[in-house]
Tab-separated table of C-alpha atoms in Angstrom:
chain	number	residue	atom	x	y	z
I	25	MET	CA	-21.084	-61.926	-69.046
I	26	ILE	CA	-19.253	-60.322	-66.131
I	27	THR	CA	-15.482	-60.537	-66.699
I	28	SER	CA	-13.954	-58.220	-64.112
I	29	VAL	CA	-13.614	-58.578	-60.345
I	30	GLN	CA	-13.902	-54.748	-60.252
I	31	ASN	CA	-17.465	-54.939	-61.561
I	32	PRO	CA	-19.797	-53.189	-59.031
I	33	LYS	CA	-21.994	-56.305	-58.861
I	34	VAL	CA	-19.032	-58.506	-58.066
I	35	LYS	CA	-17.960	-56.143	-55.315
I	36	GLU	CA	-21.443	-56.378	-53.788
I	37	TRP	CA	-21.299	-60.176	-53.784
I	38	ARG	CA	-17.812	-60.238	-52.294
I	39	LYS	CA	-18.967	-58.029	-49.414
I	40	LEU	CA	-21.384	-60.781	-48.325
I	41	LYS	CA	-18.399	-62.646	-46.898
I	42	GLN	CA	-18.705	-60.165	-44.033
I	43	LYS	CA	-21.379	-60.601	-41.337
I	44	LYS	CA	-22.059	-56.875	-41.065
I	45	GLU	CA	-22.879	-56.721	-44.771
I	46	ARG	CA	-25.138	-59.778	-44.574
I	47	ASP	CA	-26.940	-58.212	-41.608
I	48	LYS	CA	-27.271	-54.822	-43.297
I	49	LEU	CA	-28.658	-56.137	-46.551
I	50	GLY	CA	-30.578	-59.137	-45.185
I	51	ILE	CA	-29.119	-61.491	-47.792
I	52	PHE	CA	-26.393	-64.137	-47.964
I	53	LEU	CA	-24.509	-66.126	-50.589
I	54	ILE	CA	-24.672	-69.898	-51.014
I	55	GLU	CA	-22.619	-71.981	-53.412
I	56	GLY	CA	-22.778	-75.438	-54.964
I	57	THR	CA	-25.364	-77.335	-56.956
I	58	HIS	CA	-26.976	-79.107	-53.966
I	59	LEU	CA	-27.391	-76.019	-51.832
I	60	VAL	CA	-28.840	-73.914	-54.686
I	61	GLU	CA	-31.274	-76.732	-55.558
I	62	GLU	CA	-32.305	-77.080	-51.897
I	63	ALA	CA	-32.941	-73.320	-51.668
I	64	HIS	CA	-34.988	-73.407	-54.892
I	65	SER	CA	-37.153	-76.284	-53.566
I	66	SER	CA	-37.801	-74.527	-50.277
I	67	ASP	CA	-39.871	-71.430	-49.490
I	68	TRP	CA	-36.764	-69.215	-49.201
I	69	GLU	CA	-36.375	-66.380	-51.731
I	70	ILE	CA	-33.556	-66.573	-54.234
I	71	SER	CA	-32.832	-63.077	-55.611
I	72	GLU	CA	-29.967	-63.884	-58.008
I	73	ILE	CA	-28.132	-66.853	-59.445
I	74	ILE	CA	-24.451	-66.573	-60.431
I	75	TYR	CA	-22.816	-69.181	-62.620
I	76	GLU	CA	-19.585	-69.831	-64.450
I	77	GLU	CA	-19.776	-69.577	-68.227
I	78	SER	CA	-19.178	-73.329	-68.603
I	79	TYR	CA	-21.903	-74.368	-66.085
I	80	SER	CA	-25.168	-75.784	-67.568
I	81	LEU	CA	-28.069	-74.177	-65.722
I	82	PRO	CA	-31.171	-76.226	-64.983
I	83	GLU	CA	-34.398	-75.202	-66.710
I	84	TRP	CA	-35.935	-73.852	-63.488
I	85	ALA	CA	-33.205	-71.207	-63.246
I	86	ASP	CA	-35.112	-69.202	-65.887
I	87	MET	CA	-37.421	-67.931	-63.176
I	88	TYR	CA	-34.524	-66.055	-61.527
I	89	THR	CA	-32.193	-63.235	-62.495
I	90	CYS	CA	-28.987	-64.980	-63.584
I	91	TYR	CA	-25.511	-63.644	-64.107
I	92	ALA	CA	-22.831	-65.474	-66.138
I	93	VAL	CA	-19.324	-64.790	-64.922
I	94	THR	CA	-15.824	-65.893	-65.845
I	95	ASP	CA	-13.937	-68.450	-63.752
I	96	ASN	CA	-11.746	-65.845	-62.033
I	97	VAL	CA	-14.788	-63.756	-61.039
I	98	PHE	CA	-16.566	-66.814	-59.660
I	99	THR	CA	-13.525	-67.873	-57.639
I	100	SER	CA	-13.315	-64.341	-56.163
I	101	ILE	CA	-16.829	-64.510	-54.668
I	102	THR	CA	-16.779	-68.090	-53.353
I	103	GLU	CA	-15.014	-69.708	-50.407
I	104	THR	CA	-14.392	-73.286	-51.539
I	105	LYS	CA	-11.133	-74.402	-53.123
I	106	THR	CA	-12.904	-76.231	-55.974
I	107	PRO	CA	-16.194	-74.378	-56.590
I	108	GLN	CA	-18.925	-76.213	-58.503
I	109	GLY	CA	-19.765	-73.280	-60.796
I	110	ILE	CA	-23.055	-72.099	-59.379
I	111	ALA	CA	-23.978	-69.778	-56.480
I	112	ALA	CA	-27.078	-67.857	-55.402
I	113	ILE	CA	-27.992	-64.843	-53.362
I	114	VAL	CA	-30.710	-65.757	-50.862
I	115	ARG	CA	-32.833	-63.456	-48.728
I	116	LYS	CA	-32.826	-64.191	-44.969
I	117	GLN	CA	-35.963	-65.431	-43.331
I	118	SER	CA	-37.267	-64.182	-39.993
I	119	VAL	CA	-38.588	-66.877	-37.625
I	120	SER	CA	-40.264	-65.378	-34.586
I	121	ALA	CA	-41.875	-68.297	-32.741
I	122	ALA	CA	-40.749	-71.783	-31.767
I	123	THR	CA	-43.431	-74.316	-32.591
I	124	GLY	CA	-43.540	-78.074	-32.033
I	125	SER	CA	-42.562	-80.358	-29.181
I	126	LYS	CA	-38.798	-80.815	-29.617
I	127	HIS	CA	-36.414	-77.880	-29.567
I	128	LEU	CA	-32.611	-77.581	-29.508
I	129	LEU	CA	-31.017	-74.563	-27.857
I	130	LEU	CA	-27.329	-73.786	-28.423
I	131	ASP	CA	-25.390	-71.790	-25.880
I	132	GLY	CA	-22.280	-70.270	-27.438
I	133	ILE	CA	-21.375	-72.810	-30.162
I	134	GLN	CA	-18.428	-71.137	-31.919
I	135	ASP	CA	-17.221	-73.539	-34.583
I	136	PRO	CA	-19.042	-73.096	-37.914
I	137	GLY	CA	-18.628	-76.768	-38.848
I	138	ASN	CA	-20.077	-77.830	-35.507
I	139	LEU	CA	-23.105	-75.571	-35.828
I	140	GLY	CA	-23.824	-76.633	-39.403
I	141	THR	CA	-23.572	-80.327	-38.530
I	142	ILE	CA	-25.824	-79.887	-35.505
I	143	ILE	CA	-28.490	-78.152	-37.629
I	144	ARG	CA	-28.282	-80.924	-40.210
I	145	THR	CA	-28.625	-83.584	-37.490
I	146	ALA	CA	-31.531	-81.768	-35.833
I	147	ASP	CA	-33.310	-81.791	-39.219
I	148	ALA	CA	-32.607	-85.525	-39.672
I	149	ALA	CA	-33.739	-86.325	-36.110
I	150	GLY	CA	-37.061	-84.511	-36.563
I	151	PHE	CA	-36.494	-81.594	-34.198
I	152	ASP	CA	-38.789	-78.648	-34.744
I	153	THR	CA	-36.596	-75.664	-33.947
I	154	VAL	CA	-32.980	-74.739	-33.312
I	155	ILE	CA	-32.392	-71.568	-31.305
I	156	LEU	CA	-29.003	-69.916	-31.359
I	157	GLY	CA	-28.072	-68.143	-28.145
I	158	LYS	CA	-25.562	-65.417	-27.386
I	159	GLY	CA	-22.028	-66.134	-28.530
I	160	THR	CA	-23.025	-68.689	-31.182
I	161	VAL	CA	-21.468	-68.286	-34.591
I	162	ASP	CA	-23.514	-66.504	-37.280
I	163	LEU	CA	-26.012	-68.819	-38.968
I	164	TYR	CA	-25.215	-67.305	-42.366
I	165	ASN	CA	-21.471	-67.913	-42.152
I	166	ASP	CA	-20.443	-69.664	-45.359
I	167	LYS	CA	-19.056	-72.734	-43.622
I	168	VAL	CA	-22.177	-73.069	-41.434
I	169	ILE	CA	-24.431	-72.988	-44.477
I	170	ARG	CA	-22.331	-75.549	-46.319
I	171	SER	CA	-22.187	-77.850	-43.295
I	172	THR	CA	-25.970	-77.888	-43.042
I	173	GLN	CA	-26.118	-79.511	-46.472
I	174	GLY	CA	-29.361	-77.657	-47.124
I	175	SER	CA	-31.108	-78.442	-43.827
I	176	VAL	CA	-31.077	-74.717	-42.993
I	177	PHE	CA	-33.810	-74.383	-45.636
I	178	HIS	CA	-36.078	-77.046	-44.106
I	179	LEU	CA	-35.823	-76.347	-40.342
I	180	SER	CA	-36.820	-73.336	-38.224
I	181	VAL	CA	-33.618	-71.725	-36.999
I	182	MET	CA	-33.702	-68.519	-34.997
I	183	GLU	CA	-31.492	-66.377	-32.772
I	184	GLY	CA	-32.508	-65.112	-29.369
I	185	ASP	CA	-32.090	-64.881	-25.605
I	186	LEU	CA	-32.026	-68.437	-24.270
I	187	HIS	CA	-33.192	-67.351	-20.840
I	188	SER	CA	-36.404	-65.914	-22.338
I	189	TYR	CA	-37.088	-69.001	-24.395
I	190	ILE	CA	-36.478	-71.268	-21.382
I	191	GLY	CA	-39.044	-69.278	-19.413
I	192	GLU	CA	-41.578	-69.577	-22.235
I	193	PHE	CA	-40.959	-73.298	-22.598
I	194	LYS	CA	-41.372	-73.923	-18.871
I	195	GLU	CA	-44.679	-72.067	-18.879
I	196	ALA	CA	-45.805	-74.245	-21.786
I	197	GLY	CA	-45.003	-77.444	-19.829
I	198	PHE	CA	-41.669	-78.338	-21.433
I	199	GLU	CA	-38.867	-80.099	-19.593
I	200	ILE	CA	-35.490	-78.444	-19.957
I	201	TRP	CA	-32.454	-80.694	-20.377
I	202	THR	CA	-28.918	-79.397	-20.181
I	203	THR	CA	-25.670	-81.287	-20.736
I	204	SER	CA	-22.872	-81.360	-18.216
I	205	LEU	CA	-20.756	-83.886	-16.343
I	206	ASP	CA	-21.511	-82.349	-12.948
I	207	ASN	CA	-24.582	-83.506	-10.978
I	208	ALA	CA	-25.871	-85.254	-14.067
I	209	GLU	CA	-27.773	-88.423	-14.850
I	210	TYR	CA	-26.992	-90.749	-17.774
I	211	TYR	CA	-29.318	-89.853	-20.564
I	212	THR	CA	-30.408	-93.450	-20.912
I	213	ASP	CA	-31.709	-93.454	-17.305
I	214	VAL	CA	-34.000	-90.477	-17.817
I	215	LYS	CA	-37.507	-90.765	-19.243
I	216	VAL	CA	-37.935	-88.628	-22.363
I	217	PRO	CA	-40.966	-86.314	-22.019
I	218	GLU	CA	-43.314	-85.448	-24.868
I	219	LYS	CA	-42.298	-81.787	-24.734
I	220	LEU	CA	-38.574	-81.236	-24.419
I	221	ALA	CA	-36.035	-78.449	-24.885
I	222	LEU	CA	-32.439	-79.769	-25.078
I	223	ILE	CA	-29.554	-77.344	-24.429
I	224	LEU	CA	-25.960	-77.857	-25.534
I	225	GLY	CA	-23.124	-75.541	-24.699
I	226	ASN	CA	-19.848	-74.043	-25.884
I	227	GLU	CA	-17.127	-76.400	-27.098
I	228	GLY	CA	-14.761	-75.478	-24.262
I	229	ALA	CA	-16.864	-74.038	-21.444
I	230	GLY	CA	-20.042	-76.038	-21.882
I	231	VAL	CA	-23.461	-74.706	-20.872
I	232	SER	CA	-23.249	-71.484	-18.878
I	233	THR	CA	-23.960	-71.697	-15.119
I	234	SER	CA	-26.969	-69.391	-15.281
I	235	ILE	CA	-28.641	-71.687	-17.798
I	236	LEU	CA	-27.704	-74.903	-15.959
I	237	GLU	CA	-29.512	-73.547	-12.937
I	238	LYS	CA	-32.769	-73.443	-14.897
I	239	ALA	CA	-32.651	-77.039	-16.055
I	240	SER	CA	-35.245	-79.688	-15.184
I	241	LYS	CA	-32.609	-82.395	-15.805
I	242	ASN	CA	-28.904	-82.383	-16.391
I	243	VAL	CA	-27.809	-85.330	-18.541
I	244	LYS	CA	-24.499	-86.867	-19.576
I	245	ILE	CA	-23.250	-89.475	-22.047
I	246	PRO	CA	-21.194	-92.377	-20.643
I	247	MET	CA	-17.498	-92.564	-21.586
I	248	TYR	CA	-16.253	-96.115	-22.040
I	249	GLY	CA	-12.710	-95.234	-23.044
I	250	LYS	CA	-10.201	-92.675	-21.792
I	251	ALA	CA	-11.592	-89.624	-23.612
I	252	GLU	CA	-12.905	-86.995	-21.228
I	253	SER	CA	-15.552	-85.601	-23.591
I	254	LEU	CA	-17.136	-85.753	-26.975
I	255	ASN	CA	-17.261	-83.207	-29.759
I	256	VAL	CA	-20.416	-81.167	-29.278
I	257	SER	CA	-21.866	-82.104	-32.632
I	258	VAL	CA	-21.344	-85.801	-31.900
I	259	ALA	CA	-22.970	-85.391	-28.454
I	260	ALA	CA	-25.872	-83.536	-30.056
I	261	GLY	CA	-26.424	-86.388	-32.502
I	262	ILE	CA	-26.440	-89.075	-29.794
I	263	LEU	CA	-28.891	-87.155	-27.649
I	264	MET	CA	-31.245	-85.992	-30.420
I	265	TYR	CA	-31.535	-89.469	-31.915
I	266	HIS	CA	-32.185	-90.953	-28.444
I	267	ILE	CA	-34.938	-88.389	-27.927
I	268	ALA	CA	-36.357	-89.031	-31.427
I	269	ASN	CA	-36.363	-92.819	-30.957
I	270	SER	CA	-38.022	-92.486	-27.516
I	271	THR	CA	-40.792	-90.166	-28.625
I	272	ALA	CA	-41.494	-92.233	-31.755
I	273	LYS	CA	-42.450	-95.298	-29.769
């Protein structure tokens, strides 16, 4: 039983709230029953489980190193206002190649909730890979992980230079779709190809000009009311499900 927030182990866990520590150690912290169960049922490596003294661990937890902690210790390492009593330390996975026929590329998505929701939707819509470009929030940010609802453990997500990936996709016969209001066609008027890379941009600035110039098609979503634009995660959902429905026929 760990009872003090000054315990060296607790200090290590608390440091994982910082990106530089997550990058240095190659691990990150997740919290909540659902996320820990999703990590356990995936091929990701759980190195430690942390639980409040009153939490009833499932039988499968016996295969991991487990630490019981007091309520105040658990609260000090977690980010949620009402923690569920279980957390885990998970080792990062390295994904080096994008495989499949449907890829989502994100150019500078900065809001953690947006990124997590987009990853969750990409998983639900059957996309194969999500690639995070420069300026995109850290995948292992606590709010991103929680917003994915476990989809981060079931979908290939990688970071990299979007320009390089676009070049590789074009050579492999992919169409490249970007999203912008300028010089764009309505997405419903464009035939969905079998091999497609969809690119969405920053919440305020959109897709960068240098990437827009490399697109095969630039698509937009019709606005029937007075709103000028949609939240990027909503736009991502509309487009990904349209693509999924079109390629499933």
